[in-house]
Short mmCIF file of N, CA and C in Angstrom, two decimals:
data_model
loop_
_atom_site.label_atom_id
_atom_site.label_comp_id
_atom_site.label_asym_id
_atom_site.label_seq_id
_atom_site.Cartn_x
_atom_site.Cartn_y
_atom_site.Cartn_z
N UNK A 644 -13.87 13.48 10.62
CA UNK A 644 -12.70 14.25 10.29
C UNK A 644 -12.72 14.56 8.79
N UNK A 645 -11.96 15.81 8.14
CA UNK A 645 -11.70 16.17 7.06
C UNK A 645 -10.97 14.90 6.26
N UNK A 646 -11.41 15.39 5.02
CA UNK A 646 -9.87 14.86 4.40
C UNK A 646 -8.35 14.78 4.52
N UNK A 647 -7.69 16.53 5.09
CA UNK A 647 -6.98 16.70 5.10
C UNK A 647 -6.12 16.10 6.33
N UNK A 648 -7.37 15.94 7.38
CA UNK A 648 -6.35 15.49 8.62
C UNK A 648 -6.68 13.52 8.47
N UNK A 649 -7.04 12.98 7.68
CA UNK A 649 -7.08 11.77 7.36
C UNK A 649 -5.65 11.52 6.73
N UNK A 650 -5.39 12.37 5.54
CA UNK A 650 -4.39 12.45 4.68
C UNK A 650 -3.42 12.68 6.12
N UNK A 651 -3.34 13.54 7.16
CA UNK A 651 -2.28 13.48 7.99
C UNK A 651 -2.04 12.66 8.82
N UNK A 652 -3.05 12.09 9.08
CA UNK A 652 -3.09 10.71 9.82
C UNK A 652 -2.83 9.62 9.72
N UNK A 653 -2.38 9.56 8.02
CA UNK A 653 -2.33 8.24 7.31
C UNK A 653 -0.75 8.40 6.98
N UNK A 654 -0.87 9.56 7.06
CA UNK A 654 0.55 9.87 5.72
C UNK A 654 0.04 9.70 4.25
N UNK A 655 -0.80 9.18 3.91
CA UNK A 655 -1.26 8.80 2.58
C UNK A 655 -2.04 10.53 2.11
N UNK A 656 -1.60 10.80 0.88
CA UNK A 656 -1.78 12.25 0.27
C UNK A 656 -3.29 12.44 0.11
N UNK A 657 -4.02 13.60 0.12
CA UNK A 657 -5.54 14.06 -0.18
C UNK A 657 -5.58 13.12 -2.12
N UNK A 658 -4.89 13.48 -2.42
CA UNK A 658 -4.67 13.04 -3.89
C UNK A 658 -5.03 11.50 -4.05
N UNK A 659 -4.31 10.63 -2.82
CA UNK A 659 -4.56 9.27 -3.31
C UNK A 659 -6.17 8.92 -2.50
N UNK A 660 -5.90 9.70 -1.51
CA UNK A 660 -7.80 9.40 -0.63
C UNK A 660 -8.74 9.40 -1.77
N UNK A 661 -8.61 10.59 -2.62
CA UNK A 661 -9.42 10.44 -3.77
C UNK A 661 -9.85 10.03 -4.25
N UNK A 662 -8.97 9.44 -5.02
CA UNK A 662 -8.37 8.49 -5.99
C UNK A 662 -9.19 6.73 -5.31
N UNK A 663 -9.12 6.73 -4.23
CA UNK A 663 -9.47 5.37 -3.26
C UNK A 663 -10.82 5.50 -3.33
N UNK A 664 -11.82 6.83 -3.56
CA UNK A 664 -13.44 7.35 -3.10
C UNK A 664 -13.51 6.52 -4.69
N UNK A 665 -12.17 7.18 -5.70
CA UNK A 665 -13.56 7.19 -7.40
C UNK A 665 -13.27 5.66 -7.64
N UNK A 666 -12.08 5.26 -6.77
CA UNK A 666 -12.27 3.02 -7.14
C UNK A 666 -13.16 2.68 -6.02
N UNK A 667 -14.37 3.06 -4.92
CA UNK A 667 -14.74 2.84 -4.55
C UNK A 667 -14.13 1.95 -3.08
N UNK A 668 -12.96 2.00 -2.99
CA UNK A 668 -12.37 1.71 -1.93
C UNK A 668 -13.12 2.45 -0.68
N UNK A 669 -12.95 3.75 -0.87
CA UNK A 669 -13.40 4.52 0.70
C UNK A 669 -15.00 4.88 0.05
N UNK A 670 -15.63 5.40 1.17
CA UNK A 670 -17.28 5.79 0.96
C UNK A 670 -17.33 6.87 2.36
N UNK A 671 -16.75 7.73 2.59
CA UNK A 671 -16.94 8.91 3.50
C UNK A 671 -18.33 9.76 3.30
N UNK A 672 -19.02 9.73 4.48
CA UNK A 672 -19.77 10.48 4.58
C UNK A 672 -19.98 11.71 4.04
N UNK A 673 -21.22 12.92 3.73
CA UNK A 673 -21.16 14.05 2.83
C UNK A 673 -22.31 14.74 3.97
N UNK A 674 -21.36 16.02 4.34
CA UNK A 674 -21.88 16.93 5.20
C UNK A 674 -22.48 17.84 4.25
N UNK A 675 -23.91 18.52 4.90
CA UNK A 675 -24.47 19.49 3.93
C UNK A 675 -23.84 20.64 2.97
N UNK A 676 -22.89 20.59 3.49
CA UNK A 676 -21.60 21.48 3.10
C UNK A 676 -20.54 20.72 1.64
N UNK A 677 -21.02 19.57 1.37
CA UNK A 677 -20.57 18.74 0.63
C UNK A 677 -19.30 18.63 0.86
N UNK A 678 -18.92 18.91 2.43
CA UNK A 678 -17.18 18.48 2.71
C UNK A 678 -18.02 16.51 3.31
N UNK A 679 -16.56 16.26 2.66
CA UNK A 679 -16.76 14.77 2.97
C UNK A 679 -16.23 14.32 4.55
N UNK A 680 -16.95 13.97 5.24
CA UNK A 680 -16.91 13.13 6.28
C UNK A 680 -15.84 12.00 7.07
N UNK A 681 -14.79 11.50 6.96
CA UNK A 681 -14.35 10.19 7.57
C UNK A 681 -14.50 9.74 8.92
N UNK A 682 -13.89 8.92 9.37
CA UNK A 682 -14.75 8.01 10.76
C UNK A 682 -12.65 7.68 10.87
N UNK A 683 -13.15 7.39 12.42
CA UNK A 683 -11.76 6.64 12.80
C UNK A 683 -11.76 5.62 11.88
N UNK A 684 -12.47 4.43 11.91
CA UNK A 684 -12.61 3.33 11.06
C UNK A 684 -11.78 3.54 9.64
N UNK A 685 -11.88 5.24 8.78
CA UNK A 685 -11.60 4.84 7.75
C UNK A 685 -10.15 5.18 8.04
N UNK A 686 -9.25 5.35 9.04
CA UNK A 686 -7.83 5.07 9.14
C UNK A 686 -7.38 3.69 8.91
N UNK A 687 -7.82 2.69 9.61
CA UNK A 687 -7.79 1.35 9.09
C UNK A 687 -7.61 0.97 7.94
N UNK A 688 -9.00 1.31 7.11
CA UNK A 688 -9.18 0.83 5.92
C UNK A 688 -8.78 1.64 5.15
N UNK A 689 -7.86 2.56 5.30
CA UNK A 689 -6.72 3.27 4.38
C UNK A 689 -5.65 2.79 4.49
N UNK A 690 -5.43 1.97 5.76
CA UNK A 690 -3.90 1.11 6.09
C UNK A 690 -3.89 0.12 5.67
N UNK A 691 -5.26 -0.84 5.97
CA UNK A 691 -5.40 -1.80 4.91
C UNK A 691 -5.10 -1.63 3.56
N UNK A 692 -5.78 -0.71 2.33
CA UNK A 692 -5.59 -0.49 0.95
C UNK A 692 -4.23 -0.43 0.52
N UNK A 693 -3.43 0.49 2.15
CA UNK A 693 -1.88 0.88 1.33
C UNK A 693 -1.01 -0.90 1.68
N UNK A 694 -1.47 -1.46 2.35
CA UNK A 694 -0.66 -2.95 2.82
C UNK A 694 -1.03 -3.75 1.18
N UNK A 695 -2.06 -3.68 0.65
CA UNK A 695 -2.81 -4.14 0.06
C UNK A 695 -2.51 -4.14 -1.53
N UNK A 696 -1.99 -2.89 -1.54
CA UNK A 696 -1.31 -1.90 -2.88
C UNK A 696 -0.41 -2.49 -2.96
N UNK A 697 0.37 -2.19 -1.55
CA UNK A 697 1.91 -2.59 -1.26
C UNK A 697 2.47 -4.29 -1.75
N UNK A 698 1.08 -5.17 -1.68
CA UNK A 698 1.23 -6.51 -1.94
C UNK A 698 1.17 -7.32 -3.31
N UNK A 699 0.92 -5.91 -3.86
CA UNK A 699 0.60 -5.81 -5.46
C UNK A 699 -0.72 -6.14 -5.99
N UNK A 700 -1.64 -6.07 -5.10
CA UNK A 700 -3.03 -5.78 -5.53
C UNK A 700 -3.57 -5.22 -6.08
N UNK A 701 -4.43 -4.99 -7.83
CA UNK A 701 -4.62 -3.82 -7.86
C UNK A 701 -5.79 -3.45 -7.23
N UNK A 702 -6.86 -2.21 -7.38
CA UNK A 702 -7.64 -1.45 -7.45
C UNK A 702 -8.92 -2.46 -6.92
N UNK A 703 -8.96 -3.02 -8.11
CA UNK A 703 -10.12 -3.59 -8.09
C UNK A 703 -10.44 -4.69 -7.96
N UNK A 704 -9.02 -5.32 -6.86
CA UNK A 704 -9.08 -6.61 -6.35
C UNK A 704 -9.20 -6.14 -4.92
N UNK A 705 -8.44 -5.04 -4.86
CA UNK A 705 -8.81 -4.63 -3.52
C UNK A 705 -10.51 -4.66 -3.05
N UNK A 706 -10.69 -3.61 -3.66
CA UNK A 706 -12.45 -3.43 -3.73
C UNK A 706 -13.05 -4.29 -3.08
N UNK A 707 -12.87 -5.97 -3.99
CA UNK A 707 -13.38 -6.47 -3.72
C UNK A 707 -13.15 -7.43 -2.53
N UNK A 708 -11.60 -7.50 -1.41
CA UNK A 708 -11.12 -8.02 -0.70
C UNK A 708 -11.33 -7.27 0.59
N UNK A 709 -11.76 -5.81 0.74
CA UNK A 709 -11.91 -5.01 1.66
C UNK A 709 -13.45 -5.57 2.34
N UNK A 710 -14.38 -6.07 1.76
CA UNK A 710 -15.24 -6.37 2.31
C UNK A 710 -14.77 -7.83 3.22
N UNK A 711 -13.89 -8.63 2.71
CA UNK A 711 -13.78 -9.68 3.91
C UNK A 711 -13.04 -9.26 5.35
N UNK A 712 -12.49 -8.09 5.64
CA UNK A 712 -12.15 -7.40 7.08
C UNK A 712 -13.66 -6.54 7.49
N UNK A 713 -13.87 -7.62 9.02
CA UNK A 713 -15.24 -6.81 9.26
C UNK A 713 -14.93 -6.12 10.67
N UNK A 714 -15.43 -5.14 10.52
CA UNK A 714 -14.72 -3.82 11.21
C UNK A 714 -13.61 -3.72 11.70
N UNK A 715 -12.92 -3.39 12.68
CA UNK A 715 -11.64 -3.25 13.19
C UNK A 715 -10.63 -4.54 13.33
N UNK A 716 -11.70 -5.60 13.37
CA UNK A 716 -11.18 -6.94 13.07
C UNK A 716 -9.56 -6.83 11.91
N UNK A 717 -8.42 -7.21 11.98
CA UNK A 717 -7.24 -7.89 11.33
C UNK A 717 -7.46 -8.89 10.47
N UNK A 718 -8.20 -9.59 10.94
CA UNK A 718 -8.78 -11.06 10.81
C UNK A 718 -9.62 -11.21 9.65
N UNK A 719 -9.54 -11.63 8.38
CA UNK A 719 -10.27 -11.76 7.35
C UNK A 719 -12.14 -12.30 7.65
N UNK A 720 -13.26 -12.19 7.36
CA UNK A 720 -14.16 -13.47 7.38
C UNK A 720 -14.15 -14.55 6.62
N UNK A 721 -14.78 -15.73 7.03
CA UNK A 721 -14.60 -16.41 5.80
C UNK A 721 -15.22 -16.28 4.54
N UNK A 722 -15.95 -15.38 4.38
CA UNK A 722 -16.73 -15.53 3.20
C UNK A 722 -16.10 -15.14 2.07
N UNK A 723 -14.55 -14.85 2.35
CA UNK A 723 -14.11 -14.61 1.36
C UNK A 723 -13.22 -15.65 0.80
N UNK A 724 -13.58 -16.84 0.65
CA UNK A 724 -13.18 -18.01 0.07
C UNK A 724 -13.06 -17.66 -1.50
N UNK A 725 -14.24 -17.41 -2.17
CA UNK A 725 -14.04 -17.38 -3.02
C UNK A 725 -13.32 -16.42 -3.95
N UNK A 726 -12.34 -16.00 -2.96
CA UNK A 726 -11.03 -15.14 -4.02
C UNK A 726 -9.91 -15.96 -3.87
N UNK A 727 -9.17 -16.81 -3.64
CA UNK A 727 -8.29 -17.57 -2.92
C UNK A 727 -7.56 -17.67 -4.15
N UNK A 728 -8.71 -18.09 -5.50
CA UNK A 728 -7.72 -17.90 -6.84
C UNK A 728 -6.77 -16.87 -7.05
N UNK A 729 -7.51 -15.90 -6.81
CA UNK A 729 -6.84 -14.61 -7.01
C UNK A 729 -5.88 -13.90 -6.50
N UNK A 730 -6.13 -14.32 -4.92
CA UNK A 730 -5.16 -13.84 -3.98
C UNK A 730 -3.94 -14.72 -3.61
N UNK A 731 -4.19 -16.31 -4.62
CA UNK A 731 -3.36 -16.67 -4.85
C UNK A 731 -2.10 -16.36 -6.24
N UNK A 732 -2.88 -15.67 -7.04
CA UNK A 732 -2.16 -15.67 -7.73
C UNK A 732 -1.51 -14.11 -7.55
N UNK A 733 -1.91 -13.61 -6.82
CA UNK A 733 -1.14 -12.16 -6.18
C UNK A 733 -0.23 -13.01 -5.49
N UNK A 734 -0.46 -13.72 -4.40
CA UNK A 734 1.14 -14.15 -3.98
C UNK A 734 1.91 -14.79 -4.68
N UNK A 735 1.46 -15.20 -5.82
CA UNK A 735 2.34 -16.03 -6.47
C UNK A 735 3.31 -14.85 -7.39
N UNK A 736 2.77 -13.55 -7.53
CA UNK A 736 3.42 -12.46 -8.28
C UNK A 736 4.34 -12.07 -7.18
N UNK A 737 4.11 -11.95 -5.99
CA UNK A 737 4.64 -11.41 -5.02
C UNK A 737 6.00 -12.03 -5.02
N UNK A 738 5.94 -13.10 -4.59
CA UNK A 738 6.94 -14.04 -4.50
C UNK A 738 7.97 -14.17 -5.53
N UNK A 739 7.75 -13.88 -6.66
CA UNK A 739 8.43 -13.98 -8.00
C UNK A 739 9.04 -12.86 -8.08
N UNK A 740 8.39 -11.44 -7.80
CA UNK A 740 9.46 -10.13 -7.07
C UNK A 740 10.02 -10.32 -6.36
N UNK A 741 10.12 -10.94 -5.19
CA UNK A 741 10.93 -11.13 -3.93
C UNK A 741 11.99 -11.79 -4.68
N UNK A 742 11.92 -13.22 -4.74
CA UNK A 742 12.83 -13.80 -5.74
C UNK A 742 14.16 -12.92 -6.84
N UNK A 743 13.21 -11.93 -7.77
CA UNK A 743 13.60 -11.50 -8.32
C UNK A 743 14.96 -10.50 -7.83
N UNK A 744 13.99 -9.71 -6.96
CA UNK A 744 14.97 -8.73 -6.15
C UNK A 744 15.94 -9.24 -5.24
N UNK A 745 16.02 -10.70 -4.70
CA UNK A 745 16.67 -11.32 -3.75
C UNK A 745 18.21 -11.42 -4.96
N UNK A 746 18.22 -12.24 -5.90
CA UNK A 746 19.36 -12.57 -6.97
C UNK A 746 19.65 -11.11 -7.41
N UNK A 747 18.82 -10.36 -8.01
CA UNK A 747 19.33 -8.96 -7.72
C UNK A 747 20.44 -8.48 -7.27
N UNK A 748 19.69 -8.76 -5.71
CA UNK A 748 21.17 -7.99 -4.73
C UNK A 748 22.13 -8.55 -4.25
N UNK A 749 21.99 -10.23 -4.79
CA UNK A 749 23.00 -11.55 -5.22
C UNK A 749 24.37 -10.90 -5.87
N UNK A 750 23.79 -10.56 -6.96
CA UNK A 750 24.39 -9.97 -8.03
C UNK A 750 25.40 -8.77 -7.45
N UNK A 751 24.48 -7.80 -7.01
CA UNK A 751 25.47 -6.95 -6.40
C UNK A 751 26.26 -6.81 -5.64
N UNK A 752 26.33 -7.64 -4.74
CA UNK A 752 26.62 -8.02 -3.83
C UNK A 752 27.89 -8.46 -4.09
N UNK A 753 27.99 -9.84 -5.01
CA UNK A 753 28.99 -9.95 -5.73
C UNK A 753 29.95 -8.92 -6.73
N UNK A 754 29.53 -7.96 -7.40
CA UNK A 754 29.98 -6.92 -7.89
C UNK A 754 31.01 -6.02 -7.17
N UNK A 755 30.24 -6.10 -5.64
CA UNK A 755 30.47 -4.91 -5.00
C UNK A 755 31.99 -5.77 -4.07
N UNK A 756 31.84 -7.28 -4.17
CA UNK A 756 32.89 -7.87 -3.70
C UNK A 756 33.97 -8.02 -4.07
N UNK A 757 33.89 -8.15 -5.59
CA UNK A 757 34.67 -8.33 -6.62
C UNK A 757 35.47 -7.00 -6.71
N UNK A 758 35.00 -5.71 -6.74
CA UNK A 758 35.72 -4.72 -7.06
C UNK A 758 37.24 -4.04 -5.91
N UNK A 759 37.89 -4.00 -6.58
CA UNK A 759 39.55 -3.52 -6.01
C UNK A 759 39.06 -2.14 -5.09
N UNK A 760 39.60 -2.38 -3.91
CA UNK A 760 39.34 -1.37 -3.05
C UNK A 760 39.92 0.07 -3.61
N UNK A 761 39.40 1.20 -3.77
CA UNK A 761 39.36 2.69 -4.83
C UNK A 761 39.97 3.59 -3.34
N UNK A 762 41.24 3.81 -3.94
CA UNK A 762 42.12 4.67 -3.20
C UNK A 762 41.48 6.26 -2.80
N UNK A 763 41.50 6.49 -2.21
CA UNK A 763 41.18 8.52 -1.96
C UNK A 763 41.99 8.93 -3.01
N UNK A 764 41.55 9.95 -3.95
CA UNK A 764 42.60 10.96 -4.28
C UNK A 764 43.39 11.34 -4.00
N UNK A 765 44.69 11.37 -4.51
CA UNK A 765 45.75 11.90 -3.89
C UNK A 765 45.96 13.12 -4.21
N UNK A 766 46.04 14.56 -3.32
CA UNK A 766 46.09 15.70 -3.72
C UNK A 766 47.27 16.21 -4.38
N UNK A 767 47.07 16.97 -5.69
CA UNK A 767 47.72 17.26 -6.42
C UNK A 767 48.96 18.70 -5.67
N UNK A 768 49.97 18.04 -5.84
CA UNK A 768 51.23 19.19 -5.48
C UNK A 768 51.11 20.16 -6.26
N UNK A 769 51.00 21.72 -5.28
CA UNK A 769 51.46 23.02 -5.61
C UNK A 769 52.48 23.04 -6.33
#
């Protein structure tokens, strides 16, 4: 498939597919035509990258975490032990946002409790 119907397939924009080829995330095939190639497979591993993004991974932790999902597999291999530092300390960022945003809406929450119920306008007499 094209780019474009990858990008529609994903929801994810031609712009960020790109962007995923020059961090070496994706590797799509190159038709003599120099239109680039994708595979069902690389729907996956575009859903993977955006879960991945989404978890606050950057770029080039991804990169290197995409090789422990072997093919359609969910399921990590093990050989990727030796990131555990890393992907620990992504959850440990993760968690500290969650946190963060949880007291957040603590906060508002309370704000939004606290405040005197705001009458309708009363329309002004002719």
């Amino acid at each position: 498939m094209r780019i474009g119907e990858l990008s529609h397939r994903t929801g994810v924009s031609v712009r960020s597919l790109l962007y995923y080829e020059e961090q070496g995330l994706l590797s799509p095939l190159r038709r003599p035509s120099g239109y680039r190639d994708y595979t069902e497979a690389d729907i996956k591993v575009v859903h993977r990258i955006r879960t991945l993004i989404a978890a606050g991974l950057n770029t080039e932790l991804i990169a290197q975490v995409l090789h422990c999902f072997r093919g359609d597999s969910d399921t990590p291999v093990p050989t990727c032990a030796e990131m555990v530092t890393e992907l620990s300390a992504a959850r440990d960022t993760m968690t500290t946002k969650i946190d963060d945003l949880q007291s957040s809406r603590a906060l508002l929450e309370s704000i939004i409790e606290a405040a005197p119920l705001q009458e309708s306008p009363q329309p002004v007499p002719a």
